[in-house]
Short mmCIF file of C-alpha atoms and ligand atoms in Angstrom, two decimals:
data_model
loop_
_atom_site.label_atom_id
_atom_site.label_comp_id
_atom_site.label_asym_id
_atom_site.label_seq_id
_atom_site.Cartn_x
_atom_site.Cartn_y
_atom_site.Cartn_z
CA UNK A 1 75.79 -44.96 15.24
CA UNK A 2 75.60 -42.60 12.73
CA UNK A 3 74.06 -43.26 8.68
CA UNK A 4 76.69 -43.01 6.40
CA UNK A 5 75.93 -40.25 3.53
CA UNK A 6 73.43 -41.74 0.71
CA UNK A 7 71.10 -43.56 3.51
CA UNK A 8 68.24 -42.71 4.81
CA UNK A 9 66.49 -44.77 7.64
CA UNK A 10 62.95 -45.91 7.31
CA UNK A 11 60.89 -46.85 10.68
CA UNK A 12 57.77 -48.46 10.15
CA UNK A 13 55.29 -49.48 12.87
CA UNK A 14 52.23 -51.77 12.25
CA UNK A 15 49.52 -50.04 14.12
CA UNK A 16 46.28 -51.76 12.53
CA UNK A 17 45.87 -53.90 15.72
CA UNK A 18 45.99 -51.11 18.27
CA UNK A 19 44.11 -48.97 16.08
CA UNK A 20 41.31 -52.23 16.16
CA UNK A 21 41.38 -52.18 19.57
CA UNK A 22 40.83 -48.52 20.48
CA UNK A 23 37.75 -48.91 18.29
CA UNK A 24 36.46 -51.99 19.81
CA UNK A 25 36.79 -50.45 22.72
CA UNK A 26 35.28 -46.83 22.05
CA UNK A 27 32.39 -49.09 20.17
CA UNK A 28 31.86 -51.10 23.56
CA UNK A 29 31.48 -48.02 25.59
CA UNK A 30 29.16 -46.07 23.41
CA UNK A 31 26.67 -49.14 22.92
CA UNK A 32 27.13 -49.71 26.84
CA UNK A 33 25.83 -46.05 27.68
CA UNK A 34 23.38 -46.10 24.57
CA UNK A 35 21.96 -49.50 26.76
CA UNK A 36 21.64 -47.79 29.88
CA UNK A 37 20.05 -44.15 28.59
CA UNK A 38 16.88 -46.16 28.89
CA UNK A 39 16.89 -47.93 32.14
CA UNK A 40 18.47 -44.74 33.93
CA UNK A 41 15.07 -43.04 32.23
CA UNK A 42 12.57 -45.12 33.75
CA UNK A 43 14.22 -44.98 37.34
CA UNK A 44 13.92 -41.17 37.02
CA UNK A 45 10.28 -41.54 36.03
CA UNK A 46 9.71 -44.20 38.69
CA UNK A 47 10.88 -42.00 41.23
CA UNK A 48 9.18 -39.52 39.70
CA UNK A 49 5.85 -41.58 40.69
CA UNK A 50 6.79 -42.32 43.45
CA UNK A 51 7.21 -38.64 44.88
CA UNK A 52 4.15 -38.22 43.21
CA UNK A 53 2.22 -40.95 45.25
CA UNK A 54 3.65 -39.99 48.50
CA UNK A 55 3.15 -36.48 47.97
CA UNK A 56 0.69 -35.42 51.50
CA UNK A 57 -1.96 -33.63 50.67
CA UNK A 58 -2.84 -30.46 52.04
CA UNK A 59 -3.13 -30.65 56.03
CA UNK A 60 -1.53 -34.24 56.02
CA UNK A 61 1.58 -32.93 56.10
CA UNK A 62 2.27 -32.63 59.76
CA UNK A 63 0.77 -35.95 60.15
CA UNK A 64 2.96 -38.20 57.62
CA UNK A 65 3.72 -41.71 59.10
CA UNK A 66 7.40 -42.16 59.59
CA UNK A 67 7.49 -44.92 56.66
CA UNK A 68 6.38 -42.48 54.67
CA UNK A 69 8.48 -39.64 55.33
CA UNK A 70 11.65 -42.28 54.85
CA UNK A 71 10.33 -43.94 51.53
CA UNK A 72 9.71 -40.14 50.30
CA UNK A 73 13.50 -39.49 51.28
CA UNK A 74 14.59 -42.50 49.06
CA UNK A 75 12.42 -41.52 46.11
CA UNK A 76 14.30 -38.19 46.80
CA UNK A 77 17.75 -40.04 46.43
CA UNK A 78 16.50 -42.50 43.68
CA UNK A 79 15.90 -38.99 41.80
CA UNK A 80 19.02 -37.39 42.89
CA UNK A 81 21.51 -40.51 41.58
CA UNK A 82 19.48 -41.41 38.50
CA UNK A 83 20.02 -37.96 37.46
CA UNK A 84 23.72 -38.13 38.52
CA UNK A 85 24.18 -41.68 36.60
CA UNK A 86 22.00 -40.06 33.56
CA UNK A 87 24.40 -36.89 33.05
CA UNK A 88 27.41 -39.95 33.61
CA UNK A 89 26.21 -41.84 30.46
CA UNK A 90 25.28 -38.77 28.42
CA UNK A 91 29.21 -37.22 28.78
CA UNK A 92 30.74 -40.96 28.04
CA UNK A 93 28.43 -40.71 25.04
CA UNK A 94 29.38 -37.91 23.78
CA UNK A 95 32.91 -38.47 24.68
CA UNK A 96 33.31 -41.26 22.35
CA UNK A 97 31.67 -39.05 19.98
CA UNK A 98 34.50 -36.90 20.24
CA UNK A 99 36.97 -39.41 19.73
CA UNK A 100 35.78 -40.04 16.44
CA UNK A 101 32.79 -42.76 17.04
CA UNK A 102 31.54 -40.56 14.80
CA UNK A 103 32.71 -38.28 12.04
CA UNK A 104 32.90 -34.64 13.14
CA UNK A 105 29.93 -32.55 11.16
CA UNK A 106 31.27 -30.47 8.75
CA UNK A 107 33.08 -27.07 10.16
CA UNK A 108 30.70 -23.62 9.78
CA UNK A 109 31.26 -20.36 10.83
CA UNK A 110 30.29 -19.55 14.44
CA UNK A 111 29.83 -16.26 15.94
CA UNK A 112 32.13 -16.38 19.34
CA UNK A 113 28.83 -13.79 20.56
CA UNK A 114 26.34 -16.28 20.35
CA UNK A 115 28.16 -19.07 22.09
CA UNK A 116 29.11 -16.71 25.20
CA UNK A 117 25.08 -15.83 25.58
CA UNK A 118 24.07 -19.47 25.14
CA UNK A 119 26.70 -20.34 27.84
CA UNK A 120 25.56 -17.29 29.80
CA UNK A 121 21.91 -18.60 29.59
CA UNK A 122 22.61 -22.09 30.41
CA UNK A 123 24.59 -21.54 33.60
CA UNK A 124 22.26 -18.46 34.97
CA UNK A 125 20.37 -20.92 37.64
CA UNK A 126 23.48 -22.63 39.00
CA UNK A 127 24.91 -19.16 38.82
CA UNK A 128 22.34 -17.26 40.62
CA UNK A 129 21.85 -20.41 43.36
CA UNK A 130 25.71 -20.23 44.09
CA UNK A 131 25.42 -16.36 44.26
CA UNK A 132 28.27 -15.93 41.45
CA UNK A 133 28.37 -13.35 39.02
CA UNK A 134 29.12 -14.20 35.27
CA UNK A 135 30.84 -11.33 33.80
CA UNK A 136 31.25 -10.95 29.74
CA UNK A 137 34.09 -8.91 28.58
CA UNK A 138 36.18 -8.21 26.09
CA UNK A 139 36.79 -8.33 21.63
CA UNK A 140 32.86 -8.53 19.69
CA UNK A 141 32.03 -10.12 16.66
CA UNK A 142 34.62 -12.39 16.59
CA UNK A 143 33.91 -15.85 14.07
CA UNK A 144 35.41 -19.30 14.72
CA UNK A 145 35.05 -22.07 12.69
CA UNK A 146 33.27 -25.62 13.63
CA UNK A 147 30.66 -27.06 15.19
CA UNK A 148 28.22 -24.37 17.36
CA UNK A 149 26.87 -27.21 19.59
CA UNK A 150 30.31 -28.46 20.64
CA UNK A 151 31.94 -25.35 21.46
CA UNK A 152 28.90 -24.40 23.42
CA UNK A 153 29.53 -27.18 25.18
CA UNK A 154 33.09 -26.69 25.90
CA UNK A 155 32.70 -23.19 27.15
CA UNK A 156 29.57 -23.94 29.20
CA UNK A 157 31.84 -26.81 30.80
CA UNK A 158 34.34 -24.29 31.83
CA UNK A 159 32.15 -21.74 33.18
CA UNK A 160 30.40 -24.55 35.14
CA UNK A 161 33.95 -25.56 36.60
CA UNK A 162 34.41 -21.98 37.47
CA UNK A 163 30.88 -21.51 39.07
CA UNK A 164 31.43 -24.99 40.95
CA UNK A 165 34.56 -24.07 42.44
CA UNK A 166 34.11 -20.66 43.52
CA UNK A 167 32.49 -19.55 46.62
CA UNK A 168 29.54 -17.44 47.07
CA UNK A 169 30.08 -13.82 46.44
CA UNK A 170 32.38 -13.78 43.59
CA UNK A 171 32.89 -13.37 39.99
CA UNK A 172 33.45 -15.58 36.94
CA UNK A 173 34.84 -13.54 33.64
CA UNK A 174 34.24 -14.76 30.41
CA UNK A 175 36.72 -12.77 27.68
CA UNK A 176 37.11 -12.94 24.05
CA UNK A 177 40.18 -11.54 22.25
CA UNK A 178 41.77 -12.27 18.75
CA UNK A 179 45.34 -11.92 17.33
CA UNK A 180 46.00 -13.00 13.90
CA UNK A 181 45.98 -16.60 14.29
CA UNK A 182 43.65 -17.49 17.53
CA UNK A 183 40.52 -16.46 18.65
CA UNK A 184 41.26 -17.09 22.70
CA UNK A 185 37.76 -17.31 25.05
CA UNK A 186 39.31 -17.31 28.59
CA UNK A 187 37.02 -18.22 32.01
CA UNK A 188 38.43 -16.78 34.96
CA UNK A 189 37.04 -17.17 38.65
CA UNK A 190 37.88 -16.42 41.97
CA UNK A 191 37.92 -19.86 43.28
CA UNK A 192 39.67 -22.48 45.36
CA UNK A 193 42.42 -22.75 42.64
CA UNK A 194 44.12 -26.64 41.72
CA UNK A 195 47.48 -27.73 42.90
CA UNK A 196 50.51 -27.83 41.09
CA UNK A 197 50.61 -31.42 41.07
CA UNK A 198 47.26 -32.12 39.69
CA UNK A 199 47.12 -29.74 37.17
CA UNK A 200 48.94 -31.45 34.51
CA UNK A 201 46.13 -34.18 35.41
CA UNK A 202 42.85 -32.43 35.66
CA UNK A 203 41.93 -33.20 31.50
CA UNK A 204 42.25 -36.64 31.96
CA UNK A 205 39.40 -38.69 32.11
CA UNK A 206 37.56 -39.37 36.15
CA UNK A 207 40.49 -37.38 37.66
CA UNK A 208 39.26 -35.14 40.23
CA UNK A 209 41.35 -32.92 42.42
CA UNK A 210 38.92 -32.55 44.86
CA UNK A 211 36.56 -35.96 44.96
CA UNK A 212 34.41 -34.92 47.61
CA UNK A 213 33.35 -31.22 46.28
CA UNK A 214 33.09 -33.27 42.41
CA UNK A 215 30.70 -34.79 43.72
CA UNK A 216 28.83 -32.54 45.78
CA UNK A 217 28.34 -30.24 42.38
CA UNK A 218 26.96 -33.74 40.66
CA UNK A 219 30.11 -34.08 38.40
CA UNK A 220 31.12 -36.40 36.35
CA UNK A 221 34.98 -35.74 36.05
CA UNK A 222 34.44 -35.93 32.16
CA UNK A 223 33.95 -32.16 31.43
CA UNK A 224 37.78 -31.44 30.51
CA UNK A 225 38.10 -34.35 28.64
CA UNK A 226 35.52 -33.55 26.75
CA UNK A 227 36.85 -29.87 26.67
CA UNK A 228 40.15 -31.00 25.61
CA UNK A 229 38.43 -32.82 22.72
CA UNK A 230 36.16 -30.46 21.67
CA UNK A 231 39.65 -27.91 21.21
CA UNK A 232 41.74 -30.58 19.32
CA UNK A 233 39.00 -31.30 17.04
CA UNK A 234 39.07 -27.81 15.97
CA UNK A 235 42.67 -27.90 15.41
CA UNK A 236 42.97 -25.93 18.75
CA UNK A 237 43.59 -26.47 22.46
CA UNK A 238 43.03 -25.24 26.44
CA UNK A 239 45.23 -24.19 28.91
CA UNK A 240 45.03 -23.63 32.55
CA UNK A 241 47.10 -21.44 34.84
CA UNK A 242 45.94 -21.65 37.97
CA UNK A 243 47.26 -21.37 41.94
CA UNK A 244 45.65 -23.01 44.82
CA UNK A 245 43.49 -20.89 46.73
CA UNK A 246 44.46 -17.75 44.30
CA UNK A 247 41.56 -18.84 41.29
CA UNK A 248 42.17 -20.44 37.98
CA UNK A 249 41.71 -19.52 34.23
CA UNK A 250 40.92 -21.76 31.44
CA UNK A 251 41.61 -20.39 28.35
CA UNK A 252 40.32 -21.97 24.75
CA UNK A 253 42.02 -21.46 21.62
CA UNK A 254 40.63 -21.63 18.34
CA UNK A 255 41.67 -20.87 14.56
CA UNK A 256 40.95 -17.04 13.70
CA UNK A 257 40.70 -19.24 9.84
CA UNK A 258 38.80 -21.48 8.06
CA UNK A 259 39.93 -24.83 7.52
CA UNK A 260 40.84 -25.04 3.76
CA UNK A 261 37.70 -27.60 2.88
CA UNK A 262 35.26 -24.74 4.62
CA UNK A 263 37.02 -22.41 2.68
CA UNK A 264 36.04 -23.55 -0.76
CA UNK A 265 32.88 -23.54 0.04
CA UNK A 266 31.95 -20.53 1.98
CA UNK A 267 30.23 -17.86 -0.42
CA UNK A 268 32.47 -14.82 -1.53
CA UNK A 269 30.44 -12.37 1.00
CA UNK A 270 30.98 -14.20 3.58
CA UNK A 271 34.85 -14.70 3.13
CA UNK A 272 35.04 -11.06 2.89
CA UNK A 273 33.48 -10.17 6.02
CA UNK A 274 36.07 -10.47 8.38
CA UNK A 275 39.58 -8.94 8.02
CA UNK A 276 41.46 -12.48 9.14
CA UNK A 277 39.53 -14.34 6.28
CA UNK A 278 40.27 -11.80 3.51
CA UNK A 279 43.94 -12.57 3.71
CA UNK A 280 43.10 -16.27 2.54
CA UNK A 281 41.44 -14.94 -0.44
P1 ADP B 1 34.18 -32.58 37.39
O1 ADP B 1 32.92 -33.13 36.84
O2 ADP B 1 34.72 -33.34 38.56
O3 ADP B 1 34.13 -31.09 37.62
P2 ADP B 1 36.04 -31.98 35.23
O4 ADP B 1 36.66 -32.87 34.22
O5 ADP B 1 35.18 -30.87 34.72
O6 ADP B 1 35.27 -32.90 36.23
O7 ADP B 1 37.21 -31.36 36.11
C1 ADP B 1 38.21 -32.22 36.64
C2 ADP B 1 38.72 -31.68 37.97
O8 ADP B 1 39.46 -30.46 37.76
C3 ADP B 1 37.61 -31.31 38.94
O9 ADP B 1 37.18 -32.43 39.68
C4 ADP B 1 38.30 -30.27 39.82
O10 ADP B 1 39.05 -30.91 40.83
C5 ADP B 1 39.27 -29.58 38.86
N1 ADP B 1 38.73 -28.30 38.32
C6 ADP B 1 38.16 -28.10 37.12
N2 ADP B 1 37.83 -26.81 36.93
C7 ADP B 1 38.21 -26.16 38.05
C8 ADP B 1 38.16 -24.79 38.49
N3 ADP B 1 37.64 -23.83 37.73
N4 ADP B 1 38.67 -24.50 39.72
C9 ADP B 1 39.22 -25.47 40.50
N5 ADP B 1 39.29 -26.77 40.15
C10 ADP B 1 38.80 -27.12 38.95
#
């Protein structure tokens, strides 16, 4: 039924309690994982020692009872799921970070250079042990606006994914390009691709399209949520295209501008620097 002219219809939702309990609840995880950073430490240490102890000595080697060769083997798991369950806790962490546990630090200018060679530099082992090249190409001296730390984060997540699920042999692009209103940085590989039906699934939280080669890599199936968050807290957002078998590409987008509150305070020089800023002057 339609309003008659001179009405207007008002909807109003109480949302205190839900909002309570989404905070209880991001609260409860964060102090869970905060609780088990240090446990998760000492097992890594202990196994640590343990490797240490067991270590054989020279010549030994050959000779190494058979109880020792085993409990060496379970140190070497011990170390191997510790670190798993410590990388688990760290990305639940700073997931409820993202989700406002905590107030996002106060947007700066960050060079879109800087964050591809701190990505480039964290993934060059995994890279070069998986035999995959990580190309850079594309716009220079582009400038978004936020936090550094998180949006090296979100592109190092990507270009992990892409390293992860490629085969040996092939090539990951990184590219940066610009139009007037997003900065886009787009990771492309060559790899085994996600299915139609789970790639309107993939950023939600634990759900893996391929459980068994997650966990081979040691992940978490937290890095696109966390990717997803990183994007909408800088009033942007990702997007896959991708075809199974045929490689995917991730692509990040960003404001080209300043939030309004960064642009107060940002001195003159800086504001005129970059063609896309001057036009807020
Ligand atoms: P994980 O720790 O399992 O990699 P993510 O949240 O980073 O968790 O990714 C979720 C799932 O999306 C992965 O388990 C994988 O199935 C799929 N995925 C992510 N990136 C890629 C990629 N570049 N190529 C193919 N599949 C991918």
């Amino acid at each position: 039924m339609g309003l008659g002219a001179g009405f207007i219809a008002v909807e109003a939702a109480d949302v205190t309690e839900s909002h309570r309990l989404a905070r209880v609840r991001r609260d409860f995880v964060a102090n869970v994982s905060h609780e088990l950073k240090t446990p998760i430490g000492a097992l890594q240490l202990l196994a640590e020692a343990l490797l240490d102890a067991t270590e054989p000595a020279g010549d030994d080697a050959p000779h190494l009872s058979e109880d020792l060769v085993a409990a060496r083997r379970f140190a070497e798991r011990i170390q191997h799921e510790s670190t798993r369950l410590g990388r688990l806790v760290q990305e639940l962490l700073e997931l409820t970070r993202l989700q406002g546990a905590e107030p996002q630090p106060p947007p700066e200018p960050v060079a879109v250079d800087w964050v591809i060679a701190e990505v480039v530099d964290r993934t060059r082992t995994t890279a070069s042990a998986r035999r995959v090249e990580v190309l850079v190409e594309g716009e220079r001296g582009l400038t978004v606006y936020g936090s550094d730390t998180q949006l090296a984060t979100a592109v190092a997540n990507l270009v992990e994914n892409a390293i992860n699920y490629s085969g040996e042999d092939t090539t990951v692009r990184i590219t940066s390009r610009a139009d007037d209103e997003y900065v886009q940085i787009s990771v492309a590989d060559q790899g085994i691709g996600i299915a139609p039906t789970d790639v309107d699934r993939i950023f939600e939280r634990f759900y893996r399209a391929d459980q068994a080669r997650s966990r081979s890599t040691g992940g978490t199936g937290l890095g696109l949520a966390i990717v997803k968050h990183i994007a909408s807290n800088h009033g942007g957002r990702v997007e896959v295209s991708s075809t199974l078998g045929g490689g995917s590409t991730f692509t990040l987008w960003l404001p080209a501008r300043p939030p309004d509150d960064l642009l107060a305070t940002l001195p003159s020089a800086e504001i005129e620097a970059g063609p896309a800023e001057l036009r807020q002057v």
